[in-house]
mmCIF file of C-alpha atoms in Angstrom:
data_model
loop_
_atom_site.group_PDB
_atom_site.id
_atom_site.type_symbol
_atom_site.label_atom_id
_atom_site.label_comp_id
_atom_site.label_asym_id
_atom_site.label_seq_id
_atom_site.Cartn_x
_atom_site.Cartn_y
_atom_site.Cartn_z
ATOM 1 C CA MET A 89 120.230 85.742 120.490
ATOM 2 C CA THR A 90 119.596 82.026 120.792
ATOM 3 C CA ALA A 91 117.398 82.468 123.850
ATOM 4 C CA ALA A 92 115.361 85.177 122.102
ATOM 5 C CA GLN A 93 114.260 82.949 119.205
ATOM 6 C CA PRO A 94 110.816 82.154 120.716
ATOM 7 C CA LEU A 95 110.231 85.904 121.065
ATOM 8 C CA LEU A 96 111.053 86.341 117.388
ATOM 9 C CA ARG A 97 108.499 83.688 116.427
ATOM 10 C CA ARG A 98 105.870 85.452 118.533
ATOM 11 C CA LYS A 99 106.723 88.797 116.934
ATOM 12 C CA LEU A 100 106.424 87.320 113.443
ATOM 13 C CA ARG A 101 102.998 85.862 114.257
ATOM 14 C CA ARG A 102 101.870 89.236 115.558
ATOM 15 C CA ARG A 103 103.192 91.140 112.534
ATOM 16 C CA GLY A 104 101.679 88.551 110.228
ATOM 17 C CA VAL A 105 98.170 89.558 111.272
ATOM 18 C CA SER A 106 98.488 92.857 109.375
ATOM 19 C CA GLU A 107 101.244 91.775 106.951
ATOM 20 C CA PRO A 108 100.825 88.141 105.827
ATOM 21 C CA GLY A 109 104.248 88.253 104.183
ATOM 22 C CA TYR A 110 105.820 87.764 107.617
ATOM 23 C CA LEU A 111 104.185 84.338 107.827
ATOM 24 C CA GLN A 112 105.808 83.064 104.628
ATOM 25 C CA ASN A 113 108.913 80.852 104.765
ATOM 26 C CA VAL A 114 109.328 81.478 108.495
ATOM 27 C CA GLU A 115 111.859 78.657 108.925
ATOM 28 C CA GLU A 116 114.311 80.541 106.704
ATOM 29 C CA ARG A 117 114.682 82.973 109.607
ATOM 30 C CA PHE A 118 116.318 80.127 111.518
ATOM 31 C CA GLY A 119 118.498 78.819 108.707
ATOM 32 C CA HIS A 120 116.240 75.978 107.491
ATOM 33 C CA TYR A 121 115.716 75.707 103.726
ATOM 34 C CA GLU A 122 113.995 73.308 101.359
ATOM 35 C CA GLY A 123 115.758 71.614 98.466
ATOM 36 C CA THR A 124 119.222 72.398 97.158
ATOM 37 C CA THR A 125 120.672 75.472 95.529
ATOM 38 C CA GLU A 126 123.602 76.230 93.257
ATOM 39 C CA PRO A 127 126.582 77.924 94.906
ATOM 40 C CA GLY A 128 128.316 81.098 93.772
ATOM 41 C CA ARG A 129 125.580 83.725 93.801
ATOM 42 C CA LEU A 130 126.485 87.255 94.862
ATOM 43 C CA TRP A 131 124.513 87.842 98.050
ATOM 44 C CA LEU A 132 122.955 91.280 98.681
ATOM 45 C CA HIS A 133 121.162 91.992 101.941
ATOM 46 C CA ALA A 134 118.533 94.757 101.808
ATOM 47 C CA VAL A 135 116.635 94.753 105.079
ATOM 48 C CA SER A 136 113.622 96.887 104.115
ATOM 49 C CA LEU A 137 112.032 98.923 101.338
ATOM 50 C CA GLY A 138 114.563 101.752 101.151
ATOM 51 C CA GLU A 139 117.548 99.419 101.159
ATOM 52 C CA THR A 140 115.915 97.247 98.489
ATOM 53 C CA ARG A 141 115.568 100.288 96.241
ATOM 54 C CA ALA A 142 119.267 101.015 96.757
ATOM 55 C CA ALA A 143 120.078 97.358 96.020
ATOM 56 C CA ALA A 144 118.124 97.598 92.758
ATOM 57 C CA ILE A 145 120.367 100.439 91.595
ATOM 58 C CA LEU A 146 123.505 98.502 92.489
ATOM 59 C CA MET A 147 122.224 95.311 90.829
ATOM 60 C CA GLN A 148 121.584 97.172 87.590
ATOM 61 C CA ALA A 149 125.120 98.599 87.615
ATOM 62 C CA LEU A 150 126.590 95.167 88.361
ATOM 63 C CA ARG A 151 124.606 93.506 85.572
ATOM 64 C CA GLU A 152 125.966 96.071 83.125
ATOM 65 C CA LEU A 153 129.474 95.002 84.127
ATOM 66 C CA ARG A 154 128.699 91.264 84.273
ATOM 67 C CA PRO A 155 125.412 90.193 82.658
ATOM 68 C CA ASP A 156 125.864 86.579 83.802
ATOM 69 C CA LEU A 157 125.982 87.493 87.508
ATOM 70 C CA ARG A 158 123.440 85.650 89.652
ATOM 71 C CA PHE A 159 122.118 87.191 92.864
ATOM 72 C CA LEU A 160 120.842 86.060 96.240
ATOM 73 C CA LEU A 161 118.640 88.732 97.808
ATOM 74 C CA THR A 162 117.896 88.626 101.540
ATOM 75 C CA HIS A 163 115.564 90.845 103.536
ATOM 76 C CA GLY A 164 114.245 91.469 107.017
ATOM 77 C CA THR A 165 110.825 93.000 106.306
ATOM 78 C CA ALA A 166 107.828 91.910 104.261
ATOM 79 C CA THR A 167 107.807 95.134 102.230
ATOM 80 C CA GLY A 168 111.482 94.702 101.379
ATOM 81 C CA ARG A 169 110.927 91.124 100.256
ATOM 82 C CA GLU A 170 107.896 92.043 98.145
ATOM 83 C CA GLN A 171 109.802 94.860 96.435
ATOM 84 C CA GLY A 172 112.843 92.619 95.936
ATOM 85 C CA ARG A 173 110.841 89.924 94.184
ATOM 86 C CA ALA A 174 110.491 92.185 91.133
ATOM 87 C CA LEU A 175 114.305 92.417 90.841
ATOM 88 C CA LEU A 176 114.868 88.681 90.391
ATOM 89 C CA ARG A 177 115.847 87.117 87.090
ATOM 90 C CA GLU A 178 116.353 83.506 86.078
ATOM 91 C CA GLY A 179 119.039 81.978 88.273
ATOM 92 C CA ASP A 180 118.540 84.452 91.146
ATOM 93 C CA ALA A 181 117.220 83.490 94.598
ATOM 94 C CA GLN A 182 115.569 85.202 97.549
ATOM 95 C CA ALA A 183 115.361 84.402 101.266
ATOM 96 C CA TRP A 184 115.004 85.925 104.709
ATOM 97 C CA LEU A 185 118.248 86.869 106.446
ATOM 98 C CA PRO A 186 118.726 84.344 109.257
ATOM 99 C CA TRP A 187 118.371 85.364 112.888
ATOM 100 C CA ASP A 188 121.879 86.126 114.140
ATOM 101 C CA THR A 189 122.732 82.908 115.956
ATOM 102 C CA PRO A 190 125.832 80.885 115.066
ATOM 103 C CA ALA A 191 123.782 77.823 114.127
ATOM 104 C CA ALA A 192 121.347 79.687 111.842
ATOM 105 C CA VAL A 193 124.111 81.656 110.116
ATOM 106 C CA ARG A 194 126.170 78.493 109.535
ATOM 107 C CA ARG A 195 123.167 76.760 107.955
ATOM 108 C CA PHE A 196 122.527 79.815 105.757
ATOM 109 C CA LEU A 197 126.132 79.927 104.508
ATOM 110 C CA ALA A 198 126.271 76.156 104.005
ATOM 111 C CA HIS A 199 123.046 76.159 101.985
ATOM 112 C CA PHE A 200 123.696 79.101 99.662
ATOM 113 C CA ARG A 201 127.531 79.174 99.585
ATOM 114 C CA PRO A 202 127.635 82.752 98.244
ATOM 115 C CA SER A 203 130.679 84.078 96.412
ATOM 116 C CA ALA A 204 130.534 87.259 98.516
ATOM 117 C CA GLY A 205 128.059 89.253 100.585
ATOM 118 C CA ILE A 206 127.104 92.922 100.264
ATOM 119 C CA LEU A 207 125.173 94.467 103.152
ATOM 120 C CA ILE A 208 123.251 97.617 102.195
ATOM 121 C CA GLU A 209 123.569 100.687 104.444
ATOM 122 C CA THR A 210 123.455 99.649 108.122
ATOM 123 C CA GLU A 211 122.769 95.946 108.716
ATOM 124 C CA VAL A 212 125.872 94.589 110.458
ATOM 125 C CA TRP A 213 125.235 91.561 112.703
ATOM 126 C CA PRO A 214 128.075 90.253 114.911
ATOM 127 C CA ASN A 215 127.704 86.495 114.309
ATOM 128 C CA LEU A 216 127.020 86.977 110.604
ATOM 129 C CA ALA A 217 130.141 89.120 110.133
ATOM 130 C CA ALA A 218 132.384 86.868 112.235
ATOM 131 C CA LEU A 219 131.282 83.631 110.552
ATOM 132 C CA CYS A 220 131.656 85.069 107.044
ATOM 133 C CA ALA A 221 135.221 86.026 107.946
ATOM 134 C CA GLU A 222 135.828 82.580 109.468
ATOM 135 C CA GLN A 223 134.516 80.768 106.386
ATOM 136 C CA GLY A 224 136.264 83.001 103.849
ATOM 137 C CA VAL A 225 133.123 84.692 102.465
ATOM 138 C CA PRO A 226 134.073 88.313 101.654
ATOM 139 C CA LEU A 227 131.517 90.560 103.347
ATOM 140 C CA ALA A 228 131.227 94.279 102.563
ATOM 141 C CA LEU A 229 129.024 97.158 103.690
ATOM 142 C CA ALA A 230 127.882 99.288 100.733
ATOM 143 C CA ASN A 231 126.129 102.659 100.762
ATOM 144 C CA ALA A 232 127.223 102.598 104.384
ATOM 145 C CA ARG A 233 125.913 105.084 106.899
ATOM 146 C CA LEU A 234 126.060 105.332 110.672
ATOM 147 C CA SER A 235 124.147 107.947 112.645
ATOM 148 C CA GLU A 236 125.485 109.546 115.803
ATOM 149 C CA LYS A 237 122.745 107.734 117.724
ATOM 150 C CA SER A 238 123.883 104.341 116.385
ATOM 151 C CA LEU A 239 127.515 105.199 117.099
ATOM 152 C CA SER A 240 126.569 106.010 120.690
ATOM 153 C CA ARG A 241 125.049 102.537 121.018
ATOM 154 C CA ALA A 242 128.211 101.002 119.544
ATOM 155 C CA ARG A 243 130.329 102.861 122.108
ATOM 156 C CA LYS A 244 128.418 101.100 124.897
ATOM 157 C CA LEU A 245 129.451 97.682 123.509
ATOM 158 C CA PRO A 246 132.878 98.440 122.033
ATOM 159 C CA GLY A 247 134.144 94.854 121.988
ATOM 160 C CA LEU A 248 131.098 93.554 120.147
ATOM 161 C CA ALA A 249 130.948 96.497 117.732
ATOM 162 C CA ARG A 250 134.641 96.414 116.843
ATOM 163 C CA ARG A 251 134.504 92.653 116.272
ATOM 164 C CA ALA A 252 131.500 93.008 113.953
ATOM 165 C CA TYR A 253 132.725 95.988 111.942
ATOM 166 C CA GLY A 254 136.300 94.721 111.969
ATOM 167 C CA SER A 255 135.207 91.456 110.327
ATOM 168 C CA LEU A 256 134.040 93.281 107.199
ATOM 169 C CA ARG A 257 136.299 92.911 104.165
ATOM 170 C CA ALA A 258 135.353 96.365 102.828
ATOM 171 C CA VAL A 259 133.211 99.379 103.741
ATOM 172 C CA TRP A 260 132.118 102.037 101.217
ATOM 173 C CA ALA A 261 130.606 105.017 103.014
ATOM 174 C CA GLN A 262 128.053 107.542 101.807
ATOM 175 C CA THR A 263 129.763 110.603 103.315
ATOM 176 C CA GLU A 264 132.943 111.641 105.103
ATOM 177 C CA THR A 265 130.913 111.962 108.306
ATOM 178 C CA ASP A 266 129.679 108.391 107.965
ATOM 179 C CA ALA A 267 133.246 107.250 107.229
ATOM 180 C CA ARG A 268 134.523 108.869 110.421
ATOM 181 C CA ARG A 269 131.797 107.265 112.547
ATOM 182 C CA LEU A 270 132.241 103.860 110.943
ATOM 183 C CA ALA A 271 135.983 103.988 111.553
ATOM 184 C CA GLU A 272 135.376 104.819 115.212
ATOM 185 C CA ALA A 273 133.021 101.828 115.430
ATOM 186 C CA GLY A 274 135.828 99.575 114.171
ATOM 187 C CA ALA A 275 135.399 99.448 110.386
ATOM 188 C CA THR A 276 138.123 99.904 107.814
ATOM 189 C CA VAL A 277 136.632 102.337 105.289
ATOM 190 C CA HIS A 278 137.858 101.770 101.742
ATOM 191 C CA GLY A 279 136.110 104.667 100.039
ATOM 192 C CA VAL A 280 133.505 107.425 100.256
ATOM 193 C CA TYR A 281 131.345 106.950 97.170
ATOM 194 C CA GLY A 282 128.152 108.911 97.899
ATOM 195 C CA ASN A 283 124.590 107.642 98.108
ATOM 196 C CA LEU A 284 123.332 105.031 95.647
ATOM 197 C CA LYS A 285 119.857 106.576 95.778
ATOM 198 C CA PHE A 286 121.079 109.594 93.812
ATOM 199 C CA ASP A 287 121.488 107.223 90.854
ATOM 200 C CA ALA A 288 117.821 106.277 90.807
ATOM 201 C CA THR A 289 115.917 107.457 87.727
ATOM 202 C CA PRO A 290 112.275 108.351 88.453
ATOM 203 C CA ASP A 291 109.774 106.392 86.384
ATOM 204 C CA GLU A 292 108.830 108.631 83.452
ATOM 205 C CA ALA A 293 105.377 107.102 83.019
ATOM 206 C CA GLN A 294 104.571 107.770 86.668
ATOM 207 C CA LEU A 295 105.885 111.338 86.445
ATOM 208 C CA ARG A 296 103.790 111.977 83.356
ATOM 209 C CA LEU A 297 100.612 110.593 84.944
ATOM 210 C CA GLY A 298 101.203 112.557 88.156
ATOM 211 C CA ARG A 299 101.590 115.796 86.198
ATOM 212 C CA GLU A 300 98.420 115.067 84.233
ATOM 213 C CA TRP A 301 96.504 114.561 87.465
ATOM 214 C CA ARG A 302 98.046 117.709 88.974
ATOM 215 C CA ALA A 303 96.722 119.721 86.027
ATOM 216 C CA THR A 304 93.167 118.687 86.938
ATOM 217 C CA ALA A 305 93.534 119.085 90.737
ATOM 218 C CA PRO A 306 91.021 121.488 92.317
ATOM 219 C CA ALA A 307 93.687 123.331 94.348
ATOM 220 C CA PRO A 308 97.443 123.374 95.041
ATOM 221 C CA VAL A 309 98.567 119.947 96.300
ATOM 222 C CA VAL A 310 100.569 119.549 99.527
ATOM 223 C CA MET A 311 101.808 116.035 100.230
ATOM 224 C CA PHE A 312 102.893 114.475 103.512
ATOM 225 C CA ALA A 313 105.401 111.935 102.168
ATOM 226 C CA SER A 314 106.250 108.709 104.020
ATOM 227 C CA SER A 315 104.438 109.741 107.186
ATOM 228 C CA ARG A 316 105.132 107.743 110.334
ATOM 229 C CA GLU A 317 102.956 106.682 113.244
ATOM 230 C CA GLY A 318 102.343 109.600 115.602
ATOM 231 C CA GLU A 319 102.936 112.267 112.952
ATOM 232 C CA GLU A 320 99.584 112.066 111.147
ATOM 233 C CA ALA A 321 97.611 113.351 114.143
ATOM 234 C CA ASP A 322 99.695 116.529 114.295
ATOM 235 C CA PHE A 323 99.399 116.916 110.532
ATOM 236 C CA LEU A 324 95.604 116.614 110.572
ATOM 237 C CA ALA A 325 95.316 119.037 113.488
ATOM 238 C CA ALA A 326 97.125 121.705 111.466
ATOM 239 C CA LEU A 327 95.051 121.440 108.292
ATOM 240 C CA ARG A 328 91.915 123.332 109.314
ATOM 241 C CA ALA A 329 93.854 126.595 109.550
ATOM 242 C CA HIS A 330 94.759 126.401 105.851
ATOM 243 C CA PRO A 331 91.748 126.120 103.522
ATOM 244 C CA GLY A 332 92.086 126.087 99.776
ATOM 245 C CA VAL A 333 94.648 123.275 99.641
ATOM 246 C CA GLN A 334 94.366 119.708 98.358
ATOM 247 C CA TRP A 335 96.060 117.427 100.889
ATOM 248 C CA LEU A 336 97.804 114.190 99.932
ATOM 249 C CA LEU A 337 98.922 111.784 102.686
ATOM 250 C CA VAL A 338 101.214 108.851 101.841
ATOM 251 C CA PRO A 339 101.996 106.610 104.862
ATOM 252 C CA ARG A 340 105.441 105.039 105.012
ATOM 253 C CA HIS A 341 104.290 101.529 105.927
ATOM 254 C CA PRO A 342 101.618 99.717 103.875
ATOM 255 C CA GLN A 343 100.234 97.852 106.886
ATOM 256 C CA ARG A 344 99.032 101.242 108.183
ATOM 257 C CA PHE A 345 97.059 102.292 105.081
ATOM 258 C CA ASP A 346 93.680 101.302 106.545
ATOM 259 C CA GLU A 347 94.536 102.709 109.960
ATOM 260 C CA VAL A 348 95.586 106.091 108.547
ATOM 261 C CA ALA A 349 92.521 106.319 106.278
ATOM 262 C CA ALA A 350 90.299 105.672 109.307
ATOM 263 C CA GLN A 351 92.206 108.274 111.325
ATOM 264 C CA VAL A 352 91.662 110.900 108.619
ATOM 265 C CA ALA A 353 87.948 110.121 108.480
ATOM 266 C CA GLN A 354 87.660 110.260 112.281
ATOM 267 C CA ALA A 355 89.252 113.711 112.195
ATOM 268 C CA GLY A 356 86.296 114.868 110.091
ATOM 269 C CA PHE A 357 87.853 114.944 106.623
ATOM 270 C CA THR A 358 86.502 113.300 103.499
ATOM 271 C CA VAL A 359 88.868 110.633 102.146
ATOM 272 C CA SER A 360 89.768 109.302 98.702
ATOM 273 C CA ARG A 361 92.259 106.442 98.346
ATOM 274 C CA ARG A 362 94.625 105.827 95.442
ATOM 275 C CA SER A 363 93.560 102.168 95.361
ATOM 276 C CA THR A 364 90.063 103.277 94.255
ATOM 277 C CA TRP A 365 91.148 105.733 91.552
ATOM 278 C CA ILE A 366 90.586 104.771 87.925
ATOM 279 C CA ASP A 367 91.227 107.672 85.556
ATOM 280 C CA ALA A 368 91.955 110.428 88.084
ATOM 281 C CA PRO A 369 91.866 111.128 91.830
ATOM 282 C CA ALA A 370 88.336 111.181 93.204
ATOM 283 C CA PRO A 371 87.305 114.425 94.964
ATOM 284 C CA ALA A 372 87.982 114.537 98.712
ATOM 285 C CA GLU A 373 89.610 116.825 101.263
ATOM 286 C CA VAL A 374 92.436 114.340 101.837
ATOM 287 C CA TRP A 375 93.814 111.917 99.281
ATOM 288 C CA ILE A 376 95.511 108.787 100.663
ATOM 289 C CA GLY A 377 98.395 107.308 98.677
ATOM 290 C CA ASP A 378 97.844 103.656 99.570
ATOM 291 C CA SER A 379 100.109 101.977 97.019
ATOM 292 C CA LEU A 380 103.689 100.742 96.850
ATOM 293 C CA GLY A 381 106.260 101.741 94.238
ATOM 294 C CA GLU A 382 104.480 104.914 93.094
ATOM 295 C CA MET A 383 106.376 107.666 94.883
ATOM 296 C CA PRO A 384 107.372 109.369 91.576
ATOM 297 C CA LEU A 385 103.667 109.627 90.718
ATOM 298 C CA TYR A 386 102.897 111.220 94.089
ATOM 299 C CA TYR A 387 105.829 113.653 93.918
ATOM 300 C CA ALA A 388 104.745 114.724 90.422
ATOM 301 C CA LEU A 389 101.189 115.177 91.645
ATOM 302 C CA ALA A 390 102.312 117.366 94.574
ATOM 303 C CA ASP A 391 103.506 120.963 94.510
ATOM 304 C CA VAL A 392 105.364 120.592 97.824
ATOM 305 C CA ALA A 393 106.127 117.631 100.116
ATOM 306 C CA LEU A 394 106.450 117.483 103.893
ATOM 307 C CA LEU A 395 109.133 114.941 104.839
ATOM 308 C CA GLY A 396 107.846 112.082 106.974
ATOM 309 C CA GLY A 397 109.858 110.897 109.959
ATOM 310 C CA SER A 398 111.325 114.371 110.452
ATOM 311 C CA PHE A 399 108.560 115.864 112.609
ATOM 312 C CA ALA A 400 108.909 113.186 115.293
ATOM 313 C CA PRO A 401 112.345 112.065 116.556
ATOM 314 C CA LEU A 402 112.553 109.255 113.978
ATOM 315 C CA GLY A 403 115.460 110.461 111.857
ATOM 316 C CA GLY A 404 113.590 111.410 108.704
ATOM 317 C CA GLN A 405 113.156 109.621 105.379
ATOM 318 C CA ASN A 406 115.013 109.766 102.087
ATOM 319 C CA LEU A 407 114.452 113.134 100.382
ATOM 320 C CA ILE A 408 116.610 112.364 97.335
ATOM 321 C CA GLU A 409 113.692 110.906 95.369
ATOM 322 C CA ALA A 410 111.626 114.037 95.949
ATOM 323 C CA ALA A 411 114.493 116.207 94.702
ATOM 324 C CA ALA A 412 114.999 114.049 91.597
ATOM 325 C CA CYS A 413 111.277 114.396 90.829
ATOM 326 C CA GLY A 414 111.479 118.173 91.169
ATOM 327 C CA CYS A 415 109.269 118.345 94.273
ATOM 328 C CA PRO A 416 110.393 120.918 96.904
ATOM 329 C CA VAL A 417 110.617 119.566 100.447
ATOM 330 C CA VAL A 418 109.727 120.999 103.848
ATOM 331 C CA MET A 419 111.384 119.045 106.662
ATOM 332 C CA GLY A 420 111.138 119.043 110.424
ATOM 333 C CA PRO A 421 114.042 119.128 112.896
ATOM 334 C CA HIS A 422 114.751 115.366 112.986
ATOM 335 C CA THR A 423 116.794 114.226 109.967
ATOM 336 C CA PHE A 424 119.703 112.431 111.644
ATOM 337 C CA ASN A 425 119.347 109.301 109.478
ATOM 338 C CA PHE A 426 119.921 111.399 106.345
ATOM 339 C CA GLY A 427 121.811 114.315 107.873
ATOM 340 C CA ASP A 428 124.243 115.081 105.063
ATOM 341 C CA ALA A 429 121.652 114.751 102.302
ATOM 342 C CA ALA A 430 119.301 117.029 104.247
ATOM 343 C CA GLU A 431 121.969 119.683 104.736
ATOM 344 C CA LEU A 432 123.041 119.503 101.091
ATOM 345 C CA ALA A 433 119.420 119.900 99.968
ATOM 346 C CA LEU A 434 119.038 122.940 102.210
ATOM 347 C CA GLU A 435 122.231 124.487 100.830
ATOM 348 C CA ALA A 436 121.076 123.825 97.273
ATOM 349 C CA GLY A 437 117.730 125.522 97.885
ATOM 350 C CA ALA A 438 115.749 122.319 97.271
ATOM 351 C CA ALA A 439 114.381 122.131 100.831
ATOM 352 C CA ARG A 440 113.400 124.212 103.826
ATOM 353 C CA ARG A 441 113.576 123.314 107.514
ATOM 354 C CA VAL A 442 111.016 124.200 110.189
ATOM 355 C CA ALA A 443 110.691 123.626 113.925
ATOM 356 C CA ASP A 444 107.474 121.595 114.113
ATOM 357 C CA MET A 445 104.421 120.340 112.238
ATOM 358 C CA PRO A 446 102.252 123.503 112.414
ATOM 359 C CA ALA A 447 105.195 125.503 111.058
ATOM 360 C CA GLY A 448 105.752 122.836 108.408
ATOM 361 C CA VAL A 449 102.174 122.938 107.144
ATOM 362 C CA ALA A 450 102.252 126.749 107.109
ATOM 363 C CA ALA A 451 105.581 126.768 105.229
ATOM 364 C CA ALA A 452 104.265 124.272 102.672
ATOM 365 C CA VAL A 453 101.171 126.413 102.061
ATOM 366 C CA ASP A 454 103.348 129.517 101.656
ATOM 367 C CA PHE A 455 105.489 127.535 99.197
ATOM 368 C CA VAL A 456 102.590 126.577 96.931
ATOM 369 C CA HIS A 457 101.471 130.211 96.665
ATOM 370 C CA ASP A 458 105.020 131.414 95.930
ATOM 371 C CA VAL A 459 105.115 130.235 92.320
ATOM 372 C CA GLY A 460 108.519 131.699 91.524
ATOM 373 C CA GLY A 461 110.141 130.354 94.678
ATOM 374 C CA ARG A 462 108.576 126.945 94.164
ATOM 375 C CA LEU A 463 109.781 126.633 90.576
ATOM 376 C CA GLN A 464 113.264 127.718 91.646
ATOM 377 C CA ALA A 465 113.308 125.090 94.404
ATOM 378 C CA SER A 466 112.051 122.464 91.952
ATOM 379 C CA ARG A 467 114.900 123.163 89.520
ATOM 380 C CA ALA A 468 117.377 123.263 92.411
ATOM 381 C CA GLY A 469 116.215 119.810 93.517
ATOM 382 C CA GLU A 470 116.683 118.271 90.079
ATOM 383 C CA GLU A 471 120.148 119.830 89.755
ATOM 384 C CA PHE A 472 121.054 118.733 93.299
ATOM 385 C CA ALA A 473 120.074 115.120 92.561
ATOM 386 C CA ALA A 474 121.943 115.069 89.237
ATOM 387 C CA ARG A 475 125.087 116.605 90.746
ATOM 388 C CA HIS A 476 125.555 113.802 93.279
ATOM 389 C CA ARG A 477 125.137 110.808 90.979
ATOM 390 C CA GLY A 478 127.921 108.297 90.402
ATOM 391 C CA ALA A 479 127.902 106.071 93.499
ATOM 392 C CA ALA A 480 126.483 103.095 91.584
ATOM 393 C CA VAL A 481 129.391 102.825 89.137
ATOM 394 C CA LYS A 482 132.011 103.302 91.871
ATOM 395 C CA THR A 483 130.369 100.723 94.132
ATOM 396 C CA ALA A 484 129.836 98.211 91.316
ATOM 397 C CA ASN A 485 133.525 98.407 90.357
ATOM 398 C CA ALA A 486 134.524 97.902 93.995
ATOM 399 C CA VAL A 487 132.254 94.847 94.246
ATOM 400 C CA MET A 488 133.801 93.351 91.125
ATOM 401 C CA ALA A 489 137.254 93.832 92.637
ATOM 402 C CA LEU A 490 136.022 92.032 95.754
ATOM 403 C CA LEU A 491 134.962 89.052 93.624
ATOM 404 C CA THR A 492 138.382 88.608 91.983
#
């Protein structure tokens, strides 16, 4: 890890070309900070956008229990840090998680002196975990999940994995399957609390605006939600066979907005981007959702959503938000990052699974024309999301116990 630091600097410079956020406060990545800071903040690490949204839910629950609690938020991606900035209140702080070398981690802990650390979902680094244990900083893994693929990697380095997971003071898993895998990796699981993302409440103003725009749409709206690189080409290739549909494409990563818009135009489709809309979506064959933090608006605007990351072997994206917004989901075969949630959504009737992208587009089009089936799936999604809430309160109480 120490030898790889120059490679990290090069990677950050390269990423910073498309995402300037990666060029901000670079020295924090190596444990160098300006000024002084007060000790005692509760440290939450949310590596990227999805984890930051989960952290927001947990922070709200913790503030209800202890309004005076001050937080330190750390991140690994520019989108996570940008989203996290909106969660800060007076007395809170934000920084990059240090690169996992002993020296950088020691400087990080010495500078911030957190009361405890809560890692969100998957981010367990060996030096970070070992040094927190050595210095008496309680470190827990919340909303914890571990895919079979990640467990297979851990099996190849059992000594390293068991040392890292074994250094954690507590682990609160999303599902029994995750708990079993985490235990095999070396963690001591203290509870299975469910997924924090079920406790998210969709923004009512966004839902209302999305429904207003849907009422004026020229045709049924099919959305490709959180699409990933390599999937858009297959999606665009399948569209010509299904006229009479308004297509909405929302890329997962904001640095790809321009690239995806150009790709759609090169495929011969007219394009309208959310960033140019004023009172309503402008007419075009494909709408591009090029904004952050507006997924409830897009789900309300859509009749059906294709699940990004599931049509290529990328593990899928979170479908809980779609269900909570009442938007039926069509997913591909690859949902290993959210396996239990995907299976539960299928069982509830909130989602359908298909073999590939052409089948997915065809299934989505069938869905929008099956009004009764679509409304039933929409209600099933809302009920499914409501039924699995409660992880935030359980996790917040466990964190408070960790602090005492």
